[in-house]
Short mmCIF file of C-alpha atoms in Angstrom, two decimals:
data_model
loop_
_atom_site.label_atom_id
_atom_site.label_comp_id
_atom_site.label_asym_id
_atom_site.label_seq_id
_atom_site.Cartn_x
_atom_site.Cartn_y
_atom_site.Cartn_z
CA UNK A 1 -19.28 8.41 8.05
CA UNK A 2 -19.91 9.89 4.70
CA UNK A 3 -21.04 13.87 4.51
CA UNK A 4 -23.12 13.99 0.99
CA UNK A 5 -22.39 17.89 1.40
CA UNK A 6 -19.25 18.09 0.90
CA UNK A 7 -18.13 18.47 -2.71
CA UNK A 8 -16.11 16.51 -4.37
CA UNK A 9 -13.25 18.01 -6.94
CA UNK A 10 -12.44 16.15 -10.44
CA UNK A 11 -9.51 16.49 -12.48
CA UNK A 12 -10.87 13.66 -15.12
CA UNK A 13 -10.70 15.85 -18.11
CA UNK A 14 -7.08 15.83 -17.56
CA UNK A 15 -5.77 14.00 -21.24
CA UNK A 16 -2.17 14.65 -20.35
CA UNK A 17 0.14 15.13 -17.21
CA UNK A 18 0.30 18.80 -18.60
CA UNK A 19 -3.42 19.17 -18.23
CA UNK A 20 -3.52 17.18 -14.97
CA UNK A 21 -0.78 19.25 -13.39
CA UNK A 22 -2.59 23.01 -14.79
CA UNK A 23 -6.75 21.19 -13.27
CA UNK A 24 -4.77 20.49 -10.26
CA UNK A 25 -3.29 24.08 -9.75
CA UNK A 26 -7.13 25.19 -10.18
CA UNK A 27 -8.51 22.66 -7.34
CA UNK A 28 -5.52 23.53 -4.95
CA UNK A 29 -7.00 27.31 -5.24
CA UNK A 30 -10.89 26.09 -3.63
CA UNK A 31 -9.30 23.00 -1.83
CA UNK A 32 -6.15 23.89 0.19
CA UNK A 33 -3.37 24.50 -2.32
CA UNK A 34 -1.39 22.64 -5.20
CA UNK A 35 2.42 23.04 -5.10
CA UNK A 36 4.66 22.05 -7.43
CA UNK A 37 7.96 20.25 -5.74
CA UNK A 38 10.51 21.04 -7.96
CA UNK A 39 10.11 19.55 -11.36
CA UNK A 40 9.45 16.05 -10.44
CA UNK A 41 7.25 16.32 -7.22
CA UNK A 42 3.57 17.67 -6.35
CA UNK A 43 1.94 18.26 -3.13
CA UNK A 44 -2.05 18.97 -2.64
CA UNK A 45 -3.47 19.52 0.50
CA UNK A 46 -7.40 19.85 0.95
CA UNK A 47 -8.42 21.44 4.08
CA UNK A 48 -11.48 19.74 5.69
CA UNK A 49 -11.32 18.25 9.01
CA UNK A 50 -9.18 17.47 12.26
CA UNK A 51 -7.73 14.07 11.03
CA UNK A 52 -4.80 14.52 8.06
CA UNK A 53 -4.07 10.92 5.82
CA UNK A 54 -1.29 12.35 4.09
CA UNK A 55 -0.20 9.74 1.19
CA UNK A 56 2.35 8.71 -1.29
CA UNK A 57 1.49 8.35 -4.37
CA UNK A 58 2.43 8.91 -7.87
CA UNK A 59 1.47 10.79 -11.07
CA UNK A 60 0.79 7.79 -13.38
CA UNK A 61 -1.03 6.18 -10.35
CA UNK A 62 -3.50 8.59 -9.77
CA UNK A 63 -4.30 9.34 -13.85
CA UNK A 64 -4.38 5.52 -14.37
CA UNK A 65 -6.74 4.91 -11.47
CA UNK A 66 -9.61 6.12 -13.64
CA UNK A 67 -12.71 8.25 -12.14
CA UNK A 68 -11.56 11.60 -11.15
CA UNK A 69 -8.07 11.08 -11.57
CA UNK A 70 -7.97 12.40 -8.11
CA UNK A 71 -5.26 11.25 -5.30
CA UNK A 72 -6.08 7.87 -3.21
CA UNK A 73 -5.63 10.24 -0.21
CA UNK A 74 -8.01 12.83 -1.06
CA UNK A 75 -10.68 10.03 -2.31
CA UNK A 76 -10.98 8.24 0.87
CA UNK A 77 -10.14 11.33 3.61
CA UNK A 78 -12.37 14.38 1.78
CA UNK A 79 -16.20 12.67 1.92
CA UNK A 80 -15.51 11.49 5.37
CA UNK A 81 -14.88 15.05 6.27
CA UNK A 82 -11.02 14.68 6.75
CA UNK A 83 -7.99 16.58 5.19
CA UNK A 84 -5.60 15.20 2.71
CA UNK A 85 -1.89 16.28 2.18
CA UNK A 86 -0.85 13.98 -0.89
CA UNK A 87 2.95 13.51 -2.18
CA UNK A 88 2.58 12.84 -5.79
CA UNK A 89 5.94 11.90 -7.49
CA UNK A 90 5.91 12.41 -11.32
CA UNK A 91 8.43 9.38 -11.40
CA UNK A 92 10.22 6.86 -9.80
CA UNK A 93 12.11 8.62 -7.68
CA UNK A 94 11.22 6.98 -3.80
CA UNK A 95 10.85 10.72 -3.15
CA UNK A 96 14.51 11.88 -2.98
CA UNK A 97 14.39 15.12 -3.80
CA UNK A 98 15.57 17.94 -1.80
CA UNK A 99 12.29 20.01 -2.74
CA UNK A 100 10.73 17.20 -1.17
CA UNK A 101 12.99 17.38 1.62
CA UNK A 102 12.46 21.37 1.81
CA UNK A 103 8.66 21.00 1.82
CA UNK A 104 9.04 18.34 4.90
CA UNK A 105 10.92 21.07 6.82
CA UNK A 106 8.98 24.00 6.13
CA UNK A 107 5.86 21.69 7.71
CA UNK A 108 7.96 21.09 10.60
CA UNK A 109 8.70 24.56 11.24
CA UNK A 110 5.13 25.70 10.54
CA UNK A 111 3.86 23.08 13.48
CA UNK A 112 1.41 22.25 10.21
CA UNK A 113 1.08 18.65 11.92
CA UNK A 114 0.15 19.78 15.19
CA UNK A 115 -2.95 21.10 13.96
CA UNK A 116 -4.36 17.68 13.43
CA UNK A 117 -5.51 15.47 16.49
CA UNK A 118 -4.66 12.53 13.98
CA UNK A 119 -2.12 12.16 11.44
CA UNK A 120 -2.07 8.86 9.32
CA UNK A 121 1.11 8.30 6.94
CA UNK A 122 -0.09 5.96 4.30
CA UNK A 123 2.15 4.63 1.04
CA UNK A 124 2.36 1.08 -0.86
CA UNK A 125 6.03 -0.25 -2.12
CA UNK A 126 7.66 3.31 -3.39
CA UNK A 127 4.86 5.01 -1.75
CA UNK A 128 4.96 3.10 1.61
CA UNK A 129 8.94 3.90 1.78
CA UNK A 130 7.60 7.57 1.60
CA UNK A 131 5.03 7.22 3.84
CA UNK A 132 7.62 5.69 6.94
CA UNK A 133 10.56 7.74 5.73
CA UNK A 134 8.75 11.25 6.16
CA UNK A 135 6.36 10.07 9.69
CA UNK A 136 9.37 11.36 11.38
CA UNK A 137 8.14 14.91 10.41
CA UNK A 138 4.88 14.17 12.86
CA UNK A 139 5.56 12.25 16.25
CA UNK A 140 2.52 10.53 17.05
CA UNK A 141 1.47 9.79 13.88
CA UNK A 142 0.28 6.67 12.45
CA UNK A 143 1.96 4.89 9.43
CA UNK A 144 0.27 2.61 7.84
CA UNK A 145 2.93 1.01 4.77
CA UNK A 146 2.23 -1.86 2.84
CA UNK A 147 5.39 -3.85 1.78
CA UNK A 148 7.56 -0.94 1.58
CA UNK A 149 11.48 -0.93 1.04
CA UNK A 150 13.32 0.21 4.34
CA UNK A 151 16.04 1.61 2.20
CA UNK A 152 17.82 0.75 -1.43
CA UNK A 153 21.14 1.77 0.06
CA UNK A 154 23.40 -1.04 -1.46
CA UNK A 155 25.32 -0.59 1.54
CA UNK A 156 22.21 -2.08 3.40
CA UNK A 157 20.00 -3.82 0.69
CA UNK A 158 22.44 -4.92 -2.08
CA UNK A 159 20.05 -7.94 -2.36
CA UNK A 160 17.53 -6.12 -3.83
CA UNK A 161 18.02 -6.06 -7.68
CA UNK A 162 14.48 -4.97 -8.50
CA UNK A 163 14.62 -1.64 -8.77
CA UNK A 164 18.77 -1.13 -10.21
CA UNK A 165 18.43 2.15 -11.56
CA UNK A 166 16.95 3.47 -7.89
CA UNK A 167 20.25 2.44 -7.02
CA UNK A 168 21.92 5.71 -8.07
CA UNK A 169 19.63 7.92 -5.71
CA UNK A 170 20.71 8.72 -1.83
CA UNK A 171 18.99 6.71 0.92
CA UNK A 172 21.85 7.65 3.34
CA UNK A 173 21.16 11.54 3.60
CA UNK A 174 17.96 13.01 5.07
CA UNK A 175 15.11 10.51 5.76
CA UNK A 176 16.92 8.17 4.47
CA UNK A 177 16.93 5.03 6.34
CA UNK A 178 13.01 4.61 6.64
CA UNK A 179 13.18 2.30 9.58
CA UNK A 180 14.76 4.70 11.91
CA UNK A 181 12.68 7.40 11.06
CA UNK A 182 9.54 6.20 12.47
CA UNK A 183 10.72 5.92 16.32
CA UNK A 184 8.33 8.84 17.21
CA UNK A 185 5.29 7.10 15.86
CA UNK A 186 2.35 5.94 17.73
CA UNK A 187 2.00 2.86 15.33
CA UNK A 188 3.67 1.23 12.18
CA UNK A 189 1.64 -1.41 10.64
CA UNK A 190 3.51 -2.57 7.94
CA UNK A 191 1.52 -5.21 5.38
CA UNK A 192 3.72 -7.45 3.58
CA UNK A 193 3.52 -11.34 1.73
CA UNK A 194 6.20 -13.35 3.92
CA UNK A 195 6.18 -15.59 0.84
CA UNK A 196 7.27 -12.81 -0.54
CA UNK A 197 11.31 -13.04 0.63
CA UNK A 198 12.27 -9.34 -0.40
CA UNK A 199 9.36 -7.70 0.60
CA UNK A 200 10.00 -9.78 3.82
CA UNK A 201 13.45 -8.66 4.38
CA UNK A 202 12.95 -5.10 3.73
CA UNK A 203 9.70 -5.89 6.92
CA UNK A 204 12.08 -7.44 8.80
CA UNK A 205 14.25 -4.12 9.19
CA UNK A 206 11.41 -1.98 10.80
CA UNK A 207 11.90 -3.03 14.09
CA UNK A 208 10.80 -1.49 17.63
CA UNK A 209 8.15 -1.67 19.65
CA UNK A 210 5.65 0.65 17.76
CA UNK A 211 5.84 -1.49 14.33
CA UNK A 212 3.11 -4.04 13.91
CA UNK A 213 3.92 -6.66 10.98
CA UNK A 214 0.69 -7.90 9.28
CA UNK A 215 1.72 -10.62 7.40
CA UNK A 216 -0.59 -11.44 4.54
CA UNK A 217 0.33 -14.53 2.86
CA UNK A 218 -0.30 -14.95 -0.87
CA UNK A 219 -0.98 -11.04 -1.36
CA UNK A 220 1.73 -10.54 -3.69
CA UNK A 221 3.52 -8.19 -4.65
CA UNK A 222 1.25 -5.46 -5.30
CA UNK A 223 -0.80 -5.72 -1.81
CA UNK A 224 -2.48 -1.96 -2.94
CA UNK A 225 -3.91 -3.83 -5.89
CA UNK A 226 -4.92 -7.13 -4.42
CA UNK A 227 -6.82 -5.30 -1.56
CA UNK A 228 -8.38 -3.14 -3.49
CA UNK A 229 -9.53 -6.11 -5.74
CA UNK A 230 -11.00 -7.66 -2.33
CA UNK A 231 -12.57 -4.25 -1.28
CA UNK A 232 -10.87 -3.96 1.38
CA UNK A 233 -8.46 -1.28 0.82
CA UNK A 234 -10.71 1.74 2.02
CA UNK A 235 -12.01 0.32 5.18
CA UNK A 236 -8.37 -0.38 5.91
CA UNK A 237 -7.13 3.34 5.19
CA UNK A 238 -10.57 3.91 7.32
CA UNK A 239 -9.53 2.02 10.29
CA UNK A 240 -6.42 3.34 10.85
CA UNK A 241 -7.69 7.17 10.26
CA UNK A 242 -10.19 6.07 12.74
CA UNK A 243 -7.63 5.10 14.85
CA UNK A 244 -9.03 1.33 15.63
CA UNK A 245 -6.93 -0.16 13.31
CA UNK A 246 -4.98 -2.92 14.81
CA UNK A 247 -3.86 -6.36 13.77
CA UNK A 248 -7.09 -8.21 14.90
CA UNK A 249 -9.08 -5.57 12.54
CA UNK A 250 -6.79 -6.54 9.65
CA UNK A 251 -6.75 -10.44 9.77
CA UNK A 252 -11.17 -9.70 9.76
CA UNK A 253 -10.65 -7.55 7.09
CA UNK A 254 -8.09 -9.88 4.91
CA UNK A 255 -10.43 -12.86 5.24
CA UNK A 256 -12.52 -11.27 2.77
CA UNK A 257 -10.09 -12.98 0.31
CA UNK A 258 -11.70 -16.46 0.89
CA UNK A 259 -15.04 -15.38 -0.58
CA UNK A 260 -13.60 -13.96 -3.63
CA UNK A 261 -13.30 -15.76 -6.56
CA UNK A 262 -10.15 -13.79 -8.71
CA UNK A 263 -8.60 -14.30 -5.76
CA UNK A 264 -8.79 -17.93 -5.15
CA UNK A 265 -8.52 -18.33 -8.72
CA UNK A 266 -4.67 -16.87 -8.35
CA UNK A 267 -3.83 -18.94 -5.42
CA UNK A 268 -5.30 -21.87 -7.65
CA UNK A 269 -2.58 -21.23 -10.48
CA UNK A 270 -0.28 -20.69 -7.21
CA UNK A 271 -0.80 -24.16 -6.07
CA UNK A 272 -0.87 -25.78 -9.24
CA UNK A 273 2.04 -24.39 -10.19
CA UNK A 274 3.87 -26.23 -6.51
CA UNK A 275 2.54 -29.49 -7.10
CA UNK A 276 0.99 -30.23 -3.73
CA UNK A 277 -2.16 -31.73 -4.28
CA UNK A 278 -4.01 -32.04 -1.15
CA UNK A 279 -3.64 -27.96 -1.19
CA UNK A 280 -5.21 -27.77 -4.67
CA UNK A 281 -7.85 -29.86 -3.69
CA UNK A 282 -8.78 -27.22 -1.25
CA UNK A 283 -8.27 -23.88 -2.65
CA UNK A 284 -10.66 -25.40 -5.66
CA UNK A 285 -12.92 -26.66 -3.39
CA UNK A 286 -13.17 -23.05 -1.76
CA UNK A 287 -13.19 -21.53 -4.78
CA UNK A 288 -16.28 -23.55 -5.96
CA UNK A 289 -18.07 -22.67 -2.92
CA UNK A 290 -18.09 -19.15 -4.94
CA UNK A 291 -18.35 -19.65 -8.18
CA UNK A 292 -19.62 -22.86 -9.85
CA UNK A 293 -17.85 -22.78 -13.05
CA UNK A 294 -17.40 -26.02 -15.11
CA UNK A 295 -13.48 -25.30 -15.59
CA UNK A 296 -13.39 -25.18 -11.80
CA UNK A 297 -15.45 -28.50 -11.32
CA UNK A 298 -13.15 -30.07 -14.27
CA UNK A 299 -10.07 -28.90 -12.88
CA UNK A 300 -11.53 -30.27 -8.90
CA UNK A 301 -12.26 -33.70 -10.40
CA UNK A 302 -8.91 -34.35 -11.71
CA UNK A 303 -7.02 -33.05 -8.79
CA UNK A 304 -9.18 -35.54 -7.23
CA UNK A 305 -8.00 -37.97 -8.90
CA UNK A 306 -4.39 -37.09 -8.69
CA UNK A 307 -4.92 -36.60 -5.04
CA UNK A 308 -5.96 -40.76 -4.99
CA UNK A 309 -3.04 -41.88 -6.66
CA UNK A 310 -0.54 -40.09 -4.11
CA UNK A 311 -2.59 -40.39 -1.18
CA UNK A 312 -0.84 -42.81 0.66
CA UNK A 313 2.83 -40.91 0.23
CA UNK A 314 1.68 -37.77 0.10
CA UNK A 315 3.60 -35.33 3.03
CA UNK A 316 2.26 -34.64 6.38
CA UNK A 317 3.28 -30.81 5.62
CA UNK A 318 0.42 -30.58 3.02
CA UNK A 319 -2.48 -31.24 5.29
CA UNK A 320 -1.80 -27.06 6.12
CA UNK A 321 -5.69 -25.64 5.80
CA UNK A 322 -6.16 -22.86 3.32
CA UNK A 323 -4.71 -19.48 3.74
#
């Protein structure tokens, strides 16, 4: 529920990280607090409500965004009356950092968590290794991750070649291994692209009976992105601040893909792009339900046609229905 009382803060004048970083310091003194982690981290907490989302995010994230230029966290938890505690790093850095490390304890020792009667633990990729490596600072909590890395230990995940240079940091200290540090939690829903084979590696290390794998196919490799694009992002960060977030709620909340057109205009190139015909015949089918466009009905009529010529060899494995 939204609360049209409670005021909003706005750090959209910001022109560079220096300006950002000083706005910031100036909403941390009405909001909570603003706390610089060292040289390369941030924290900002705004005190509203009982339920915390504390989120992983980072700098050029939340001043490319647009708007405010205000955290993810505090944009969805403050008008629904809720508190924030956002982990803003200033670069690639999966968080690291023994200032980060410090903060974490000094939390811990403060009980700061058991104030809340919810705590959610949200992060995507860099953010969503964050957001399971640190739950372990609140048992109980909630982490919701979408296709984060367990660990870039090359001890552990040498087959990840994406991000080389994170190779040189030190997954095998504190929080490191993100996997294990989420035994306390309530729940671990961690959204990932099976398609997807790294991001479905790293998923397949979270293991135990708290983790819940929603496996989206065809979101990519951004999934913050391509839910957002679908509008779904928010009411999924809702859900499980809520606390009714569950796997059934997702799968409603993914379908939302079918009815939108950039969407199904992706998983059109997608398809193309593996020459199975029957399956382009659908997704442009489906994506003409939405938008009548006559590159769309061009494009339908020759698959059409293509589909006629291979129809009678055509495999038995391409008769799977949209997804």
């Amino acid at each position: 529920m939204t609360d049209d009382t409670i005021e909003m803060f706005d750090a959209g004048e910001a022109e560079t990280d220096a300006d950002w970083l000083a706005i910031m310091d100036e909403i941390g003194e009405e909001a909570g607090y603003f706390e610089p982690l060292g040289k390369k981290h941030s924290a900002f907490f705004s005190d509203l409500g009982t339920v915390l989302l504390v989120s992983f995010e980072t700098l050029p994230g939340v001043r490319g965004a647009g708007g405010a230029q205000m955290p993810l966290g505090y944009q969805i938890a403050a008008p629904r009356g809720w508190s924030s505690l956002s982990i803003v790093a200033h670069e690639p850095t999966w968080y690291r950092d023994n200032h980060v490390f410090g903060f974490f304890d000094r939390l811990i020792d403060d009980a700061f968590f058991e104030d809340f009667d919810r705590v959610v633990f949200y992060g995507a990729g860099m953010g969503g290794y964050g957001a399971a490596a640190f739950s372990v600072a609140a048992p109980g909590c909630t982490v919701l991750a979408l296709a984060p890395q367990a660990t870039l230990d090359t001890d552990k995940a040498e087959w990840d070649r994406r991000f080389l240079r994170a190779r040189r940091l030190n997954f095998t200290d504190r929080f490191g291994f993100a996997p294990d540090m989420t035994d306390g939690c309530d729940k671990v829903f961690i959204v990932y692209d099976p398609i997807q084979q790294v991001d479905a590696v790293h998923a397949a290390m979270f293991r135990g009976p708290q983790i819940v794998k929603l496996r989206a196919r065809h979101i990519g490799r951004d999934p913050q992105a391509e839910l957002a694009r679908i509008n779904v992002l928010r009411q999924l960060i809702d859900a499980a601040c809520a606390g009714t977030l569950n796997a059934d709620r997702f799968y409603r909340l993914w379908r939302a893909r079918r009815q939108h057109p950039q969407f199904l205009g992706r998983l059109v190139g997608r398809i193309q792009s593996q020459e199975r015909p029957k399956r382009l015949v659908q997704a442009l089918r489906a994506a003409l339900e939405q938008v009548d466009h006559p590159q769309l009905r061009g494009a339908l009529a020759k698959a059409e046609a293509a589909l006629e010529k291979t129809q009678a060899s055509q495999p038995a494995g391409d008769e799977t229905p949209l997804s």
